Short mmCIF file of C-alpha atoms in Angstrom, two decimals:
data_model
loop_
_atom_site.label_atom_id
_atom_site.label_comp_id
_atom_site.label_asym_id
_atom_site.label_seq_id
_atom_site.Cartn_x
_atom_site.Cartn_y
_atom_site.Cartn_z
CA UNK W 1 0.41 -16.52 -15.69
CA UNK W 2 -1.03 -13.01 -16.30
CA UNK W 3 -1.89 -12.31 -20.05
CA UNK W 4 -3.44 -9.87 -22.20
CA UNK W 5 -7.21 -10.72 -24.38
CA UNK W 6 -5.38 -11.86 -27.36
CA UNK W 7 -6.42 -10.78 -30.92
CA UNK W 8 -7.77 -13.54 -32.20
CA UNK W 9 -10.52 -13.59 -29.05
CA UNK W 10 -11.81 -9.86 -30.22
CA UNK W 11 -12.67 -11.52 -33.41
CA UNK W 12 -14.28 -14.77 -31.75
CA UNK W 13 -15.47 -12.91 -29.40
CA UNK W 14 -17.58 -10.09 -31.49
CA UNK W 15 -18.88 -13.01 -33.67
CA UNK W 16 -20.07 -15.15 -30.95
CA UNK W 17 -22.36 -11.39 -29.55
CA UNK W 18 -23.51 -11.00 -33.19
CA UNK W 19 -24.73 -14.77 -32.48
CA UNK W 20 -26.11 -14.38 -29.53
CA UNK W 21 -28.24 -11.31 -31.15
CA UNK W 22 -26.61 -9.34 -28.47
CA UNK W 23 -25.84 -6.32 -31.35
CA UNK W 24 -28.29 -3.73 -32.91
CA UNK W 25 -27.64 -1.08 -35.49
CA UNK W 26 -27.59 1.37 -32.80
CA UNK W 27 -24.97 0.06 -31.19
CA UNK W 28 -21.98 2.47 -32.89
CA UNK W 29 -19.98 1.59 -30.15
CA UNK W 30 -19.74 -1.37 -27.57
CA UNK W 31 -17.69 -1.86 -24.54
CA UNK W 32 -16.86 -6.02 -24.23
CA UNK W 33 -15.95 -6.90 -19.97
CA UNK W 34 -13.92 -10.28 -20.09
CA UNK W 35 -15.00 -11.36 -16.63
CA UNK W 36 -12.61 -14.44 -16.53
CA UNK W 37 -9.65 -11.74 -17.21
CA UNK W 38 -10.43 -10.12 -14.00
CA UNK W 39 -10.62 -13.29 -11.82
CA UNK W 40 -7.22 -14.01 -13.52
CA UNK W 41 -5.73 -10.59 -11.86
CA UNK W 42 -7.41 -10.60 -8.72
CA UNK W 43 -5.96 -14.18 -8.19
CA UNK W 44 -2.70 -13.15 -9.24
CA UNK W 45 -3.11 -10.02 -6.27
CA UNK W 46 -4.26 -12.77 -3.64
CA UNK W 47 -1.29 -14.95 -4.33
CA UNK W 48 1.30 -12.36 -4.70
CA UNK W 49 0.01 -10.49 -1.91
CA UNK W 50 -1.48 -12.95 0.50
CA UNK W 51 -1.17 -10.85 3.85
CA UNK W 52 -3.21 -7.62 2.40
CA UNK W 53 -6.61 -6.60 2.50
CA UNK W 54 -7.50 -5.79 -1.24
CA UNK W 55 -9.48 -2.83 -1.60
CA UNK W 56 -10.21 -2.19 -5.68
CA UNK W 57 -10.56 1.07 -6.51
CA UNK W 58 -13.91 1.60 -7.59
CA UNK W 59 -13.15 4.85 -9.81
CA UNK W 60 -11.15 2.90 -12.16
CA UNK W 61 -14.46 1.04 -13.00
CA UNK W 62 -17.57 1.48 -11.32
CA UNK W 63 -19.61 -1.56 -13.46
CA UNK W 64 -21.41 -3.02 -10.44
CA UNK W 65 -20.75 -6.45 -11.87
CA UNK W 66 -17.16 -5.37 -11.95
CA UNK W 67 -17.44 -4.30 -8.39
CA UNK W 68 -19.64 -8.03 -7.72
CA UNK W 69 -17.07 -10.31 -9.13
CA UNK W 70 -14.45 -8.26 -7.07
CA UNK W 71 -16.34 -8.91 -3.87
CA UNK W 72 -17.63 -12.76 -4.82
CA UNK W 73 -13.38 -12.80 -4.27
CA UNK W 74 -13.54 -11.80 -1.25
CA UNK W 75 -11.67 -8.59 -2.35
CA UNK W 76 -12.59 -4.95 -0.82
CA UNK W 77 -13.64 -1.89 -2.36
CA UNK W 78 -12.14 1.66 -2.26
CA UNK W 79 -14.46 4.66 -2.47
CA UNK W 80 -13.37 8.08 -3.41
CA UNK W 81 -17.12 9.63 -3.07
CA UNK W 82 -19.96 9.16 -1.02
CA UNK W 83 -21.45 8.03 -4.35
CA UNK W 84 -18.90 5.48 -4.48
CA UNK W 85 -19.65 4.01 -1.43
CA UNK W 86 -23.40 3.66 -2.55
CA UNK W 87 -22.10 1.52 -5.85
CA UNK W 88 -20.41 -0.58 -3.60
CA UNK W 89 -23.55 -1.18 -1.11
CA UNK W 90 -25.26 -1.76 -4.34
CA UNK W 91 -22.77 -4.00 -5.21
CA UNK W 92 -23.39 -6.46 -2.06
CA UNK W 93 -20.20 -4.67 -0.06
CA UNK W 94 -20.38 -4.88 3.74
CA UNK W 95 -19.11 -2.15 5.64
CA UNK W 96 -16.28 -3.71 6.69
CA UNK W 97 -15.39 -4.03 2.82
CA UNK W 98 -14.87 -0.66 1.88
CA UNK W 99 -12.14 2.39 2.56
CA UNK W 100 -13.55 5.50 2.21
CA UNK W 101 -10.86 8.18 1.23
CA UNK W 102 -12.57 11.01 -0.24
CA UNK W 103 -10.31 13.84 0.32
CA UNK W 104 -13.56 16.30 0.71
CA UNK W 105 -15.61 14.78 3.44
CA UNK W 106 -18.58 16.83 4.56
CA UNK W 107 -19.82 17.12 8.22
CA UNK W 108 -22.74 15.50 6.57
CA UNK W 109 -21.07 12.59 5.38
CA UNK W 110 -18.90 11.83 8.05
CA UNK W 111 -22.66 12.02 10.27
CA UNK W 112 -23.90 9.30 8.23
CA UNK W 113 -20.70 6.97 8.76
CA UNK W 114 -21.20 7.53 12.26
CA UNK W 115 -24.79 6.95 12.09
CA UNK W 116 -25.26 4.82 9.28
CA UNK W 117 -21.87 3.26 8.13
CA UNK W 118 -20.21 2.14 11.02
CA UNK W 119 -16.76 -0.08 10.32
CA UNK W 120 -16.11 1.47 7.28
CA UNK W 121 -12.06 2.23 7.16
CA UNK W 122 -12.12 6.01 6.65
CA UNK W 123 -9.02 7.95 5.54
CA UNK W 124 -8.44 11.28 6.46
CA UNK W 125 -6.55 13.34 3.88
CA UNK W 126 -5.42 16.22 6.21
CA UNK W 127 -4.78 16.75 10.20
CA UNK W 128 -7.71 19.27 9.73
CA UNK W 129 -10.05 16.61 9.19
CA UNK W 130 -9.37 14.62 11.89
CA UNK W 131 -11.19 16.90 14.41
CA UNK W 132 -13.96 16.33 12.14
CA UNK W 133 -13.59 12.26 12.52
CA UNK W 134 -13.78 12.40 16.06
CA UNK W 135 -17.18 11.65 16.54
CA UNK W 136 -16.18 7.69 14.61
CA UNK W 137 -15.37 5.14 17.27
CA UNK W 138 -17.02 2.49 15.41
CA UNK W 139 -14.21 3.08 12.50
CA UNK W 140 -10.28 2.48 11.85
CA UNK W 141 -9.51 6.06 10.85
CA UNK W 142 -6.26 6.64 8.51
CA UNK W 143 -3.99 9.69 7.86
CA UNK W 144 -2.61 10.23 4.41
CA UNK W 145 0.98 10.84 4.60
CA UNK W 146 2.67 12.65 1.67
CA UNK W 147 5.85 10.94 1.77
CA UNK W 148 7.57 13.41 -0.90
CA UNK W 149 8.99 11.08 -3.03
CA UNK W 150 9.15 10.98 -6.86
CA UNK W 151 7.11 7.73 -8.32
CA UNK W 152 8.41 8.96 -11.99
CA UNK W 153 4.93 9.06 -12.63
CA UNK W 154 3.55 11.26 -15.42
CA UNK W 155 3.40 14.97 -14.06
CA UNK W 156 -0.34 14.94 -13.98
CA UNK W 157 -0.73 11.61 -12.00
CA UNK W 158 2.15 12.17 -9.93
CA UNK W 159 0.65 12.95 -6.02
CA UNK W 160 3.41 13.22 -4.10
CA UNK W 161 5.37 16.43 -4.79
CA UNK W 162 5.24 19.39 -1.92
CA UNK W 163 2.01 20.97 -3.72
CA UNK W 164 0.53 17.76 -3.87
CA UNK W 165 -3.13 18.54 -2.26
CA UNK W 166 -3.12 14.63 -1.17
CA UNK W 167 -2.01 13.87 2.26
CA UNK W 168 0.09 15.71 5.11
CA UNK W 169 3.88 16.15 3.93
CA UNK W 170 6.39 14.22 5.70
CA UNK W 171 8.37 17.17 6.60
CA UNK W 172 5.98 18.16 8.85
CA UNK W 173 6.83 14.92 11.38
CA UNK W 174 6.22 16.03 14.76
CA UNK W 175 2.78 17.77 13.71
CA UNK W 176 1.85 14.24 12.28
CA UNK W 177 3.06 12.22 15.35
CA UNK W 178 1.04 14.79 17.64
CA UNK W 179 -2.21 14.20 15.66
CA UNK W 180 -1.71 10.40 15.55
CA UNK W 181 -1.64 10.26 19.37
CA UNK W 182 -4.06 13.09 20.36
CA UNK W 183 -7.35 11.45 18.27
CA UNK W 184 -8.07 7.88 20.06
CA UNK W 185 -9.30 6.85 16.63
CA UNK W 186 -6.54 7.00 14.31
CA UNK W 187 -4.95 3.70 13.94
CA UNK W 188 -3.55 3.50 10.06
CA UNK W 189 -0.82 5.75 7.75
CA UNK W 190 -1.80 5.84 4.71
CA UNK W 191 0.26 6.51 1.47
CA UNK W 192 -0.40 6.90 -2.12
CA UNK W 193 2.67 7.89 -4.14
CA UNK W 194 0.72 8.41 -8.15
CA UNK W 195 -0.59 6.10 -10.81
CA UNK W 196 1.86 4.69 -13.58
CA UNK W 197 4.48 4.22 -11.13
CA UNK W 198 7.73 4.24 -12.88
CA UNK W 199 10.33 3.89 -10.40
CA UNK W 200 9.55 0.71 -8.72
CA UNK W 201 12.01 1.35 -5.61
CA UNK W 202 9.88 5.13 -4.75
CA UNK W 203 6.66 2.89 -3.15
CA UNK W 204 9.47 0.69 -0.79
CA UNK W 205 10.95 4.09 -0.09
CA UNK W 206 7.59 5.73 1.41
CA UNK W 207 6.72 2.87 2.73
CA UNK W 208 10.02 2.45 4.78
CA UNK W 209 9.53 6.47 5.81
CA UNK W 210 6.06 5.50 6.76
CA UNK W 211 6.98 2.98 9.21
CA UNK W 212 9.26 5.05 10.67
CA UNK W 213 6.39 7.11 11.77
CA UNK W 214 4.52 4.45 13.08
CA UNK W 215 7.07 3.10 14.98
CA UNK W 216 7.82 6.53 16.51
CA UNK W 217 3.82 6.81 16.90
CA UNK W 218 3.49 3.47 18.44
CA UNK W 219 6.58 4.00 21.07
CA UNK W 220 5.41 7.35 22.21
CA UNK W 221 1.39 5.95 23.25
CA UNK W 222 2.98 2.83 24.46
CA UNK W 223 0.93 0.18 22.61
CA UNK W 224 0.71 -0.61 19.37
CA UNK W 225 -1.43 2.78 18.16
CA UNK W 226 -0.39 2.26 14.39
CA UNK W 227 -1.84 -1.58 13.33
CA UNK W 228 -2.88 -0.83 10.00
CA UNK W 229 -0.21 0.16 6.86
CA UNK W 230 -2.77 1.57 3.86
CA UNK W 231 -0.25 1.14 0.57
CA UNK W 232 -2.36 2.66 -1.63
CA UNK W 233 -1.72 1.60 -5.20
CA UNK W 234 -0.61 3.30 -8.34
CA UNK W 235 1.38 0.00 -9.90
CA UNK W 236 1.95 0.62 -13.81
CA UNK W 237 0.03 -1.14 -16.80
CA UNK W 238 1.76 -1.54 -20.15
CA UNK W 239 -0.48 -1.00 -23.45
CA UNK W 240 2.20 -1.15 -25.99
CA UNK W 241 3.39 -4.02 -25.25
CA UNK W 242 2.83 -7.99 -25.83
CA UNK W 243 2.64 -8.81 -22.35
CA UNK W 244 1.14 -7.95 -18.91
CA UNK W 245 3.53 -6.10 -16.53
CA UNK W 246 3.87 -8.13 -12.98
CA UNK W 247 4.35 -7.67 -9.37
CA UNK W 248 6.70 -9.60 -8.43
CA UNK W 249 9.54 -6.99 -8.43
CA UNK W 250 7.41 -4.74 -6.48
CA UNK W 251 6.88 -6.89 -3.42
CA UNK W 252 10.61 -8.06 -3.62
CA UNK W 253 11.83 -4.14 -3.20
CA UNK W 254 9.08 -3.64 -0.56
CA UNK W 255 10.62 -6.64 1.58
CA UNK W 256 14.14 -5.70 0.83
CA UNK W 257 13.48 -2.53 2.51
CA UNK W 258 10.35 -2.75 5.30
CA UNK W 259 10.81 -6.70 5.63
CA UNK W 260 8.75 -6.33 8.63
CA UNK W 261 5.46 -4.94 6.93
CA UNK W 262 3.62 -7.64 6.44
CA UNK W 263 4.44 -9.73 9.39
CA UNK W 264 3.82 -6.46 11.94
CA UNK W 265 1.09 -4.21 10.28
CA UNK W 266 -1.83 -4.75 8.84
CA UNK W 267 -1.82 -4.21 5.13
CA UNK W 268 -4.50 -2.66 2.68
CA UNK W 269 -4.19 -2.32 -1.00
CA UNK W 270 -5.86 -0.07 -3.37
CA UNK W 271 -4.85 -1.16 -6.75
CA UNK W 272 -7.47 -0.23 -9.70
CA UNK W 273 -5.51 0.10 -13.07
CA UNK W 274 -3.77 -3.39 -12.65
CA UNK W 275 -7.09 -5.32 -11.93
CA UNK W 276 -8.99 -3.71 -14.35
CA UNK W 277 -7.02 -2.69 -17.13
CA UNK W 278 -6.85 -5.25 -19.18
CA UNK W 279 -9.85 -6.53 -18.54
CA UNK W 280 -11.75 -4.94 -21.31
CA UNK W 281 -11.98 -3.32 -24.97
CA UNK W 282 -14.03 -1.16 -26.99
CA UNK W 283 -15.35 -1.39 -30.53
CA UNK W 284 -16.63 1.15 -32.69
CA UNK W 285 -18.21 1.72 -36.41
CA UNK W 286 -15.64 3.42 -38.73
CA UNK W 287 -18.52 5.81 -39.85
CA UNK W 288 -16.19 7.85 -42.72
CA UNK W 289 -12.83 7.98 -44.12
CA UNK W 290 -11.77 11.45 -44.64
CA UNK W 291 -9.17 11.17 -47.73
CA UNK W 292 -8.31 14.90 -48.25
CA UNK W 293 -6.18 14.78 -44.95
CA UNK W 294 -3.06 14.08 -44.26
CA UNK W 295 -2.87 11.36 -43.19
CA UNK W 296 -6.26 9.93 -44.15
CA UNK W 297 -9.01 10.07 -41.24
CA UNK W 298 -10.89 7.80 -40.00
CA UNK W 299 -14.01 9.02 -37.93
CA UNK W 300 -14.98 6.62 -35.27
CA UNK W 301 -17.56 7.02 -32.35
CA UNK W 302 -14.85 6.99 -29.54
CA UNK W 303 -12.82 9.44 -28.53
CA UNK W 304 -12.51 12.49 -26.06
CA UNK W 305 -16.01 11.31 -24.29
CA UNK W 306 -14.07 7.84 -23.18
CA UNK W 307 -10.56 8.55 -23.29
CA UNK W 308 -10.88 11.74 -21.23
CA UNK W 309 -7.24 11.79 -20.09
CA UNK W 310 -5.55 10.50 -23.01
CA UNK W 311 -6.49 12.78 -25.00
CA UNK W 312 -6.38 15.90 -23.25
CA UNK W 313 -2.77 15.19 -21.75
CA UNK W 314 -1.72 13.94 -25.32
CA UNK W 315 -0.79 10.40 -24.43
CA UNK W 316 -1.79 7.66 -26.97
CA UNK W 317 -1.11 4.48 -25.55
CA UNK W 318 -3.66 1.90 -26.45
CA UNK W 319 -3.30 -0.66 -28.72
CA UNK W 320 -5.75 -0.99 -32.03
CA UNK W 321 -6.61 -3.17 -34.41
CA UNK W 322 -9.09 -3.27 -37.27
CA UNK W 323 -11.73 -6.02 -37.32
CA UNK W 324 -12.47 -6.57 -40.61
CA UNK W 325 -16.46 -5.78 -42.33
CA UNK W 326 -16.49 -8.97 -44.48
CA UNK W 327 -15.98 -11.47 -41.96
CA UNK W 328 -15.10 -10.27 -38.54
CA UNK W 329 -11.54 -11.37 -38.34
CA UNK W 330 -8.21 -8.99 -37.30
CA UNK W 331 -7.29 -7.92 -40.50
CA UNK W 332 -3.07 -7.70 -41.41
CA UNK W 333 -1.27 -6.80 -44.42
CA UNK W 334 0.48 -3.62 -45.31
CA UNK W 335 -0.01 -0.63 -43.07
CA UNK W 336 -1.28 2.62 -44.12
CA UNK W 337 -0.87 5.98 -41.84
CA UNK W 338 -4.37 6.85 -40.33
CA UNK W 339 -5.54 9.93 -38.15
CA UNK W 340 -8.24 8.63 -35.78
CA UNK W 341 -10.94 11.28 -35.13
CA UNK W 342 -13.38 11.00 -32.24
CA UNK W 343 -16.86 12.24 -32.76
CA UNK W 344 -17.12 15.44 -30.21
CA UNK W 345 -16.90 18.96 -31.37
CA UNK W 346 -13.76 20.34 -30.83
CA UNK W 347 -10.14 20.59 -32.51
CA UNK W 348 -8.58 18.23 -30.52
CA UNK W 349 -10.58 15.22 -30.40
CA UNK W 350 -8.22 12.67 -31.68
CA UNK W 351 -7.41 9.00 -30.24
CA UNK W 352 -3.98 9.26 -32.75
CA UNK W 353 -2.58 11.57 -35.29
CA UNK W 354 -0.41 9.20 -36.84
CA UNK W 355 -1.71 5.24 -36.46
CA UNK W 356 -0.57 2.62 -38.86
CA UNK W 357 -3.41 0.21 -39.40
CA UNK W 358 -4.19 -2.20 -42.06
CA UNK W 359 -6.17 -0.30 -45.20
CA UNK W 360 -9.93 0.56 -44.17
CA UNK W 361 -12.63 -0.42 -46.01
CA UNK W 362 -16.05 0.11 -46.11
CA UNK W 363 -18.05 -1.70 -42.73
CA UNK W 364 -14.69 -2.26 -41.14
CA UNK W 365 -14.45 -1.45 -37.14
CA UNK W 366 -11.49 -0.20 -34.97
CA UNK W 367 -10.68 -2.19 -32.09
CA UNK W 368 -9.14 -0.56 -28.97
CA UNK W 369 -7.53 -3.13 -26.38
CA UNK W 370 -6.99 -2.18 -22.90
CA UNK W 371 -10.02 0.27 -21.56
CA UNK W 372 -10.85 -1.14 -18.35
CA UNK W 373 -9.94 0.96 -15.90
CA UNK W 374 -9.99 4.86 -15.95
CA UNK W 375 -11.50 5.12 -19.58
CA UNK W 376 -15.10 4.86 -19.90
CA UNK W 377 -15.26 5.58 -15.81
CA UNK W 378 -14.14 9.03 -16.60
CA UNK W 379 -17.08 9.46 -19.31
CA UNK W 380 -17.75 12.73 -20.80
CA UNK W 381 -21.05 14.76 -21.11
CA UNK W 382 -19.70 16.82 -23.75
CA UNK W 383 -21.84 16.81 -27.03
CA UNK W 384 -24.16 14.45 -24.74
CA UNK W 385 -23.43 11.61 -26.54
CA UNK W 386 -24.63 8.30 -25.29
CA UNK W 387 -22.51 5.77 -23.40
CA UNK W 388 -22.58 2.69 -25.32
CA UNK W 389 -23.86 -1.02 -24.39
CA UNK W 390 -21.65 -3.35 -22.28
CA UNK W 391 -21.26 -6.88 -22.60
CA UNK W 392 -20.07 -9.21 -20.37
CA UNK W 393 -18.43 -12.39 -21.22
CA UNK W 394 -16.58 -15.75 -19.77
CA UNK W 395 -16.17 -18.77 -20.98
CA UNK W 396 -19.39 -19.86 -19.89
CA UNK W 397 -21.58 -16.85 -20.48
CA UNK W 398 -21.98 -14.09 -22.70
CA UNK W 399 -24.76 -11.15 -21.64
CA UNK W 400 -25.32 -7.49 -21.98
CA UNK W 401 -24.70 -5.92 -18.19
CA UNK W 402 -25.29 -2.00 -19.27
CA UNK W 403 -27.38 -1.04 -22.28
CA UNK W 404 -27.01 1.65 -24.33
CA UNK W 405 -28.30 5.44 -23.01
CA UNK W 406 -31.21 6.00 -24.59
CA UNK W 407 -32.51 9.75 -25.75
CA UNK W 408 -34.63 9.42 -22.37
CA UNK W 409 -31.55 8.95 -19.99
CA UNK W 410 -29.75 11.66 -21.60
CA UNK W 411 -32.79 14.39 -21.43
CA UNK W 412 -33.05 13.19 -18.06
CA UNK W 413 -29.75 13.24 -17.29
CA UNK W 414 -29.49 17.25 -18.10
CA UNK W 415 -33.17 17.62 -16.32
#
């Protein structure tokens, strides 16, 4: 059964690092990775999902033990960069363990997967690319297909609309079936309707419009052309709420309306917020209280550099809690309004306006739940602040994976 890190475990859990002398006064900040968490979803994925290749998407969180203990699973990895792909060689991924979907390919790079990268899945956003991919016989090659449905995603997640610059739009049918049967190597569709799905039926839709391609595809070259069905991913996490948002509703509308999917095609996932989500939190030093505002501030050293999107689209969604100074614990009681202020230099660096939290006191901490995928990834250089120490931790084992940036790393950084 999937769960969320329960609050009593960020208190047990920050005392056991302070045990382990795994905490220094420089450490203003500190990102905590519950492995176990993340074996929990990626189990969940394999059982739910037993037919599909799993492909993780590595921008959701690049760690490379987060991208090990997805591979040790015998998951895949899905690589938006050429950089990507190198974190997931460094990682331990085989070729034929990573889908390569940048939608900017350079003759360069697509030289090297010829060359140098051969069985990598490669997915080509446009049909202008695929005179590019040619020259890769040693690779499944994918077209994106814009499906134009609405995944009731948030507007600036949502890649599926007609100006969407991801993936050739449906409407345009017989140029897609043309392309499909002129290049030898293309052998997959590939969809990806948005992240934060909201309308669980708008993924079965695409999907059945996808297959409807491929079937047209596969009559026309007379052999099964199409083998491969790339779902892309995009499945919603909750962070308001007491409990972890599953699948199981998902699959059941996908077989309702393509029950043939899984049985005929090939299947590749590329979920990266539901794996990693909830895998993690974030800690920080309450450094002042600001009583002359209204509401009272709290400064923190967290804000616009990790949550990159939240804050700039105005979306606060992540649960927070106070771990209490005097003895570590979650501290309850009354509630008192707070604004939380994040430490860059500009107006609008705020992780909430209006929070209630238990009263602050001096050497209390703010707890954020929730930041494992497509926080910390999206880290921000502005006011070059450092990115702060990660720690692993299981049941078994408790260890510091990243350290802290150092003055050094960020001079050379910027060198």
């Amino acid at each position: 059964m999937l769960s969320l890190i329960q609050e009593e475990a960020f208190s047990s859990t920050y005392k056991r690092a302070l045990t382990n002398d795994l905490i220094s006064s420089e450490d203003t900040s500190i990102i905590f990775f519950d492995t176990d968490k993340l074996e929990e979803k990626l189990q969940y994925l394999k059982t739910l999902f037993p037919e599909s290749t799993h492909a993780i998407a590595i921008k959701s969180n690049p760690l490379i033990v987060n991208l090990k203990t997805i591979l040790e699973y015998g998951f895949s990895l899905e690589a938006a960069s050429m950089e990507e792909i190198e974190l997931a060689k460094a990682a331990g991924a085989e070729n034929h363990q990573i889908v390569f979907d940048s939608p900017v390919k350079t003759t360069t790079e697509i030289q090297l997967l010829a060359e140098q990268l051969k069985g990598i899945h490669v997915n080509a956003n446009c049909i202008e690319e695929l005179d590019r991919l040619k020259i890769l016989q040693d690779h499944v090659v994918g077209l994106r297909i814009n499906p134009l449905v609405d995944p009731g995603s948030p507007d600036h997640l949502s890649v599926s609309r007609s100006s969407s610059k991801f993936g050739v739009p449906i409407s345009l049918e017989n140029e897609i079936i043309q392309a499909a049967l002129d290049y030898d190597n293309v052998q997959c569709l590939h969809v990806h309707i948005g992240s934060q799905i909201d309308d669980l039926n708008s993924l079965p839709i695409a999907l059945e419009r996808i297959l409807d391609l491929a079937r047209i595809i596969n009559q026309r070259a007379g052999f099964k052309k199409i083998h491969t069905i790339d779902l892309g991913g995009g499945f919603p996490v909750n962070y308001q709420l007491d409990s972890v948002l599953g699948m199981e509703q998902l699959r059941e509308n996908i077989l309702r309306r393509t029950p043939q999917l899984f049985s005929e095609y090939k299947t590749i996932t590329e979920f990266g917020r539901f794996p990693n989500a909830h895998t993690s939190w974030m800690v920080s030093e309450i450094e002042y209280e600001l009583s002359y505002t209204t509401p009272k501030t709290i400064m923190v050293h967290l804000g616009a550099d990790s949550f990159v999107r939240e804050i700039y689209s105005f979306q606060e969604k992540h649960r927070k809690f106070i771990l209490s100074g005097k003895d570590y614990s979650i501290k309850k009681g009354q509630e008192t309004a707070y604004q939380i202020g994040g430490p860059l230099c500009f107006g609008g660096d705020f992780l909430s306006r209006n929070c209630l939290l238990p009263k602050v006191e001096k050497a209390d901490k703010l707890v954020i739940a929730d930041v494992g995928a497509n926080t910390f990834s999206l880290w921000s250089r502005h006011c070059s602040r450092a990115f702060p120490k990660v720690i692993a931790y299981s049941k078994d084992k408790m260890e510091i994976i990243k350290s802290r940036e150092s003055y050094t790393d960020i001079i050379n950084f910027w060198s």
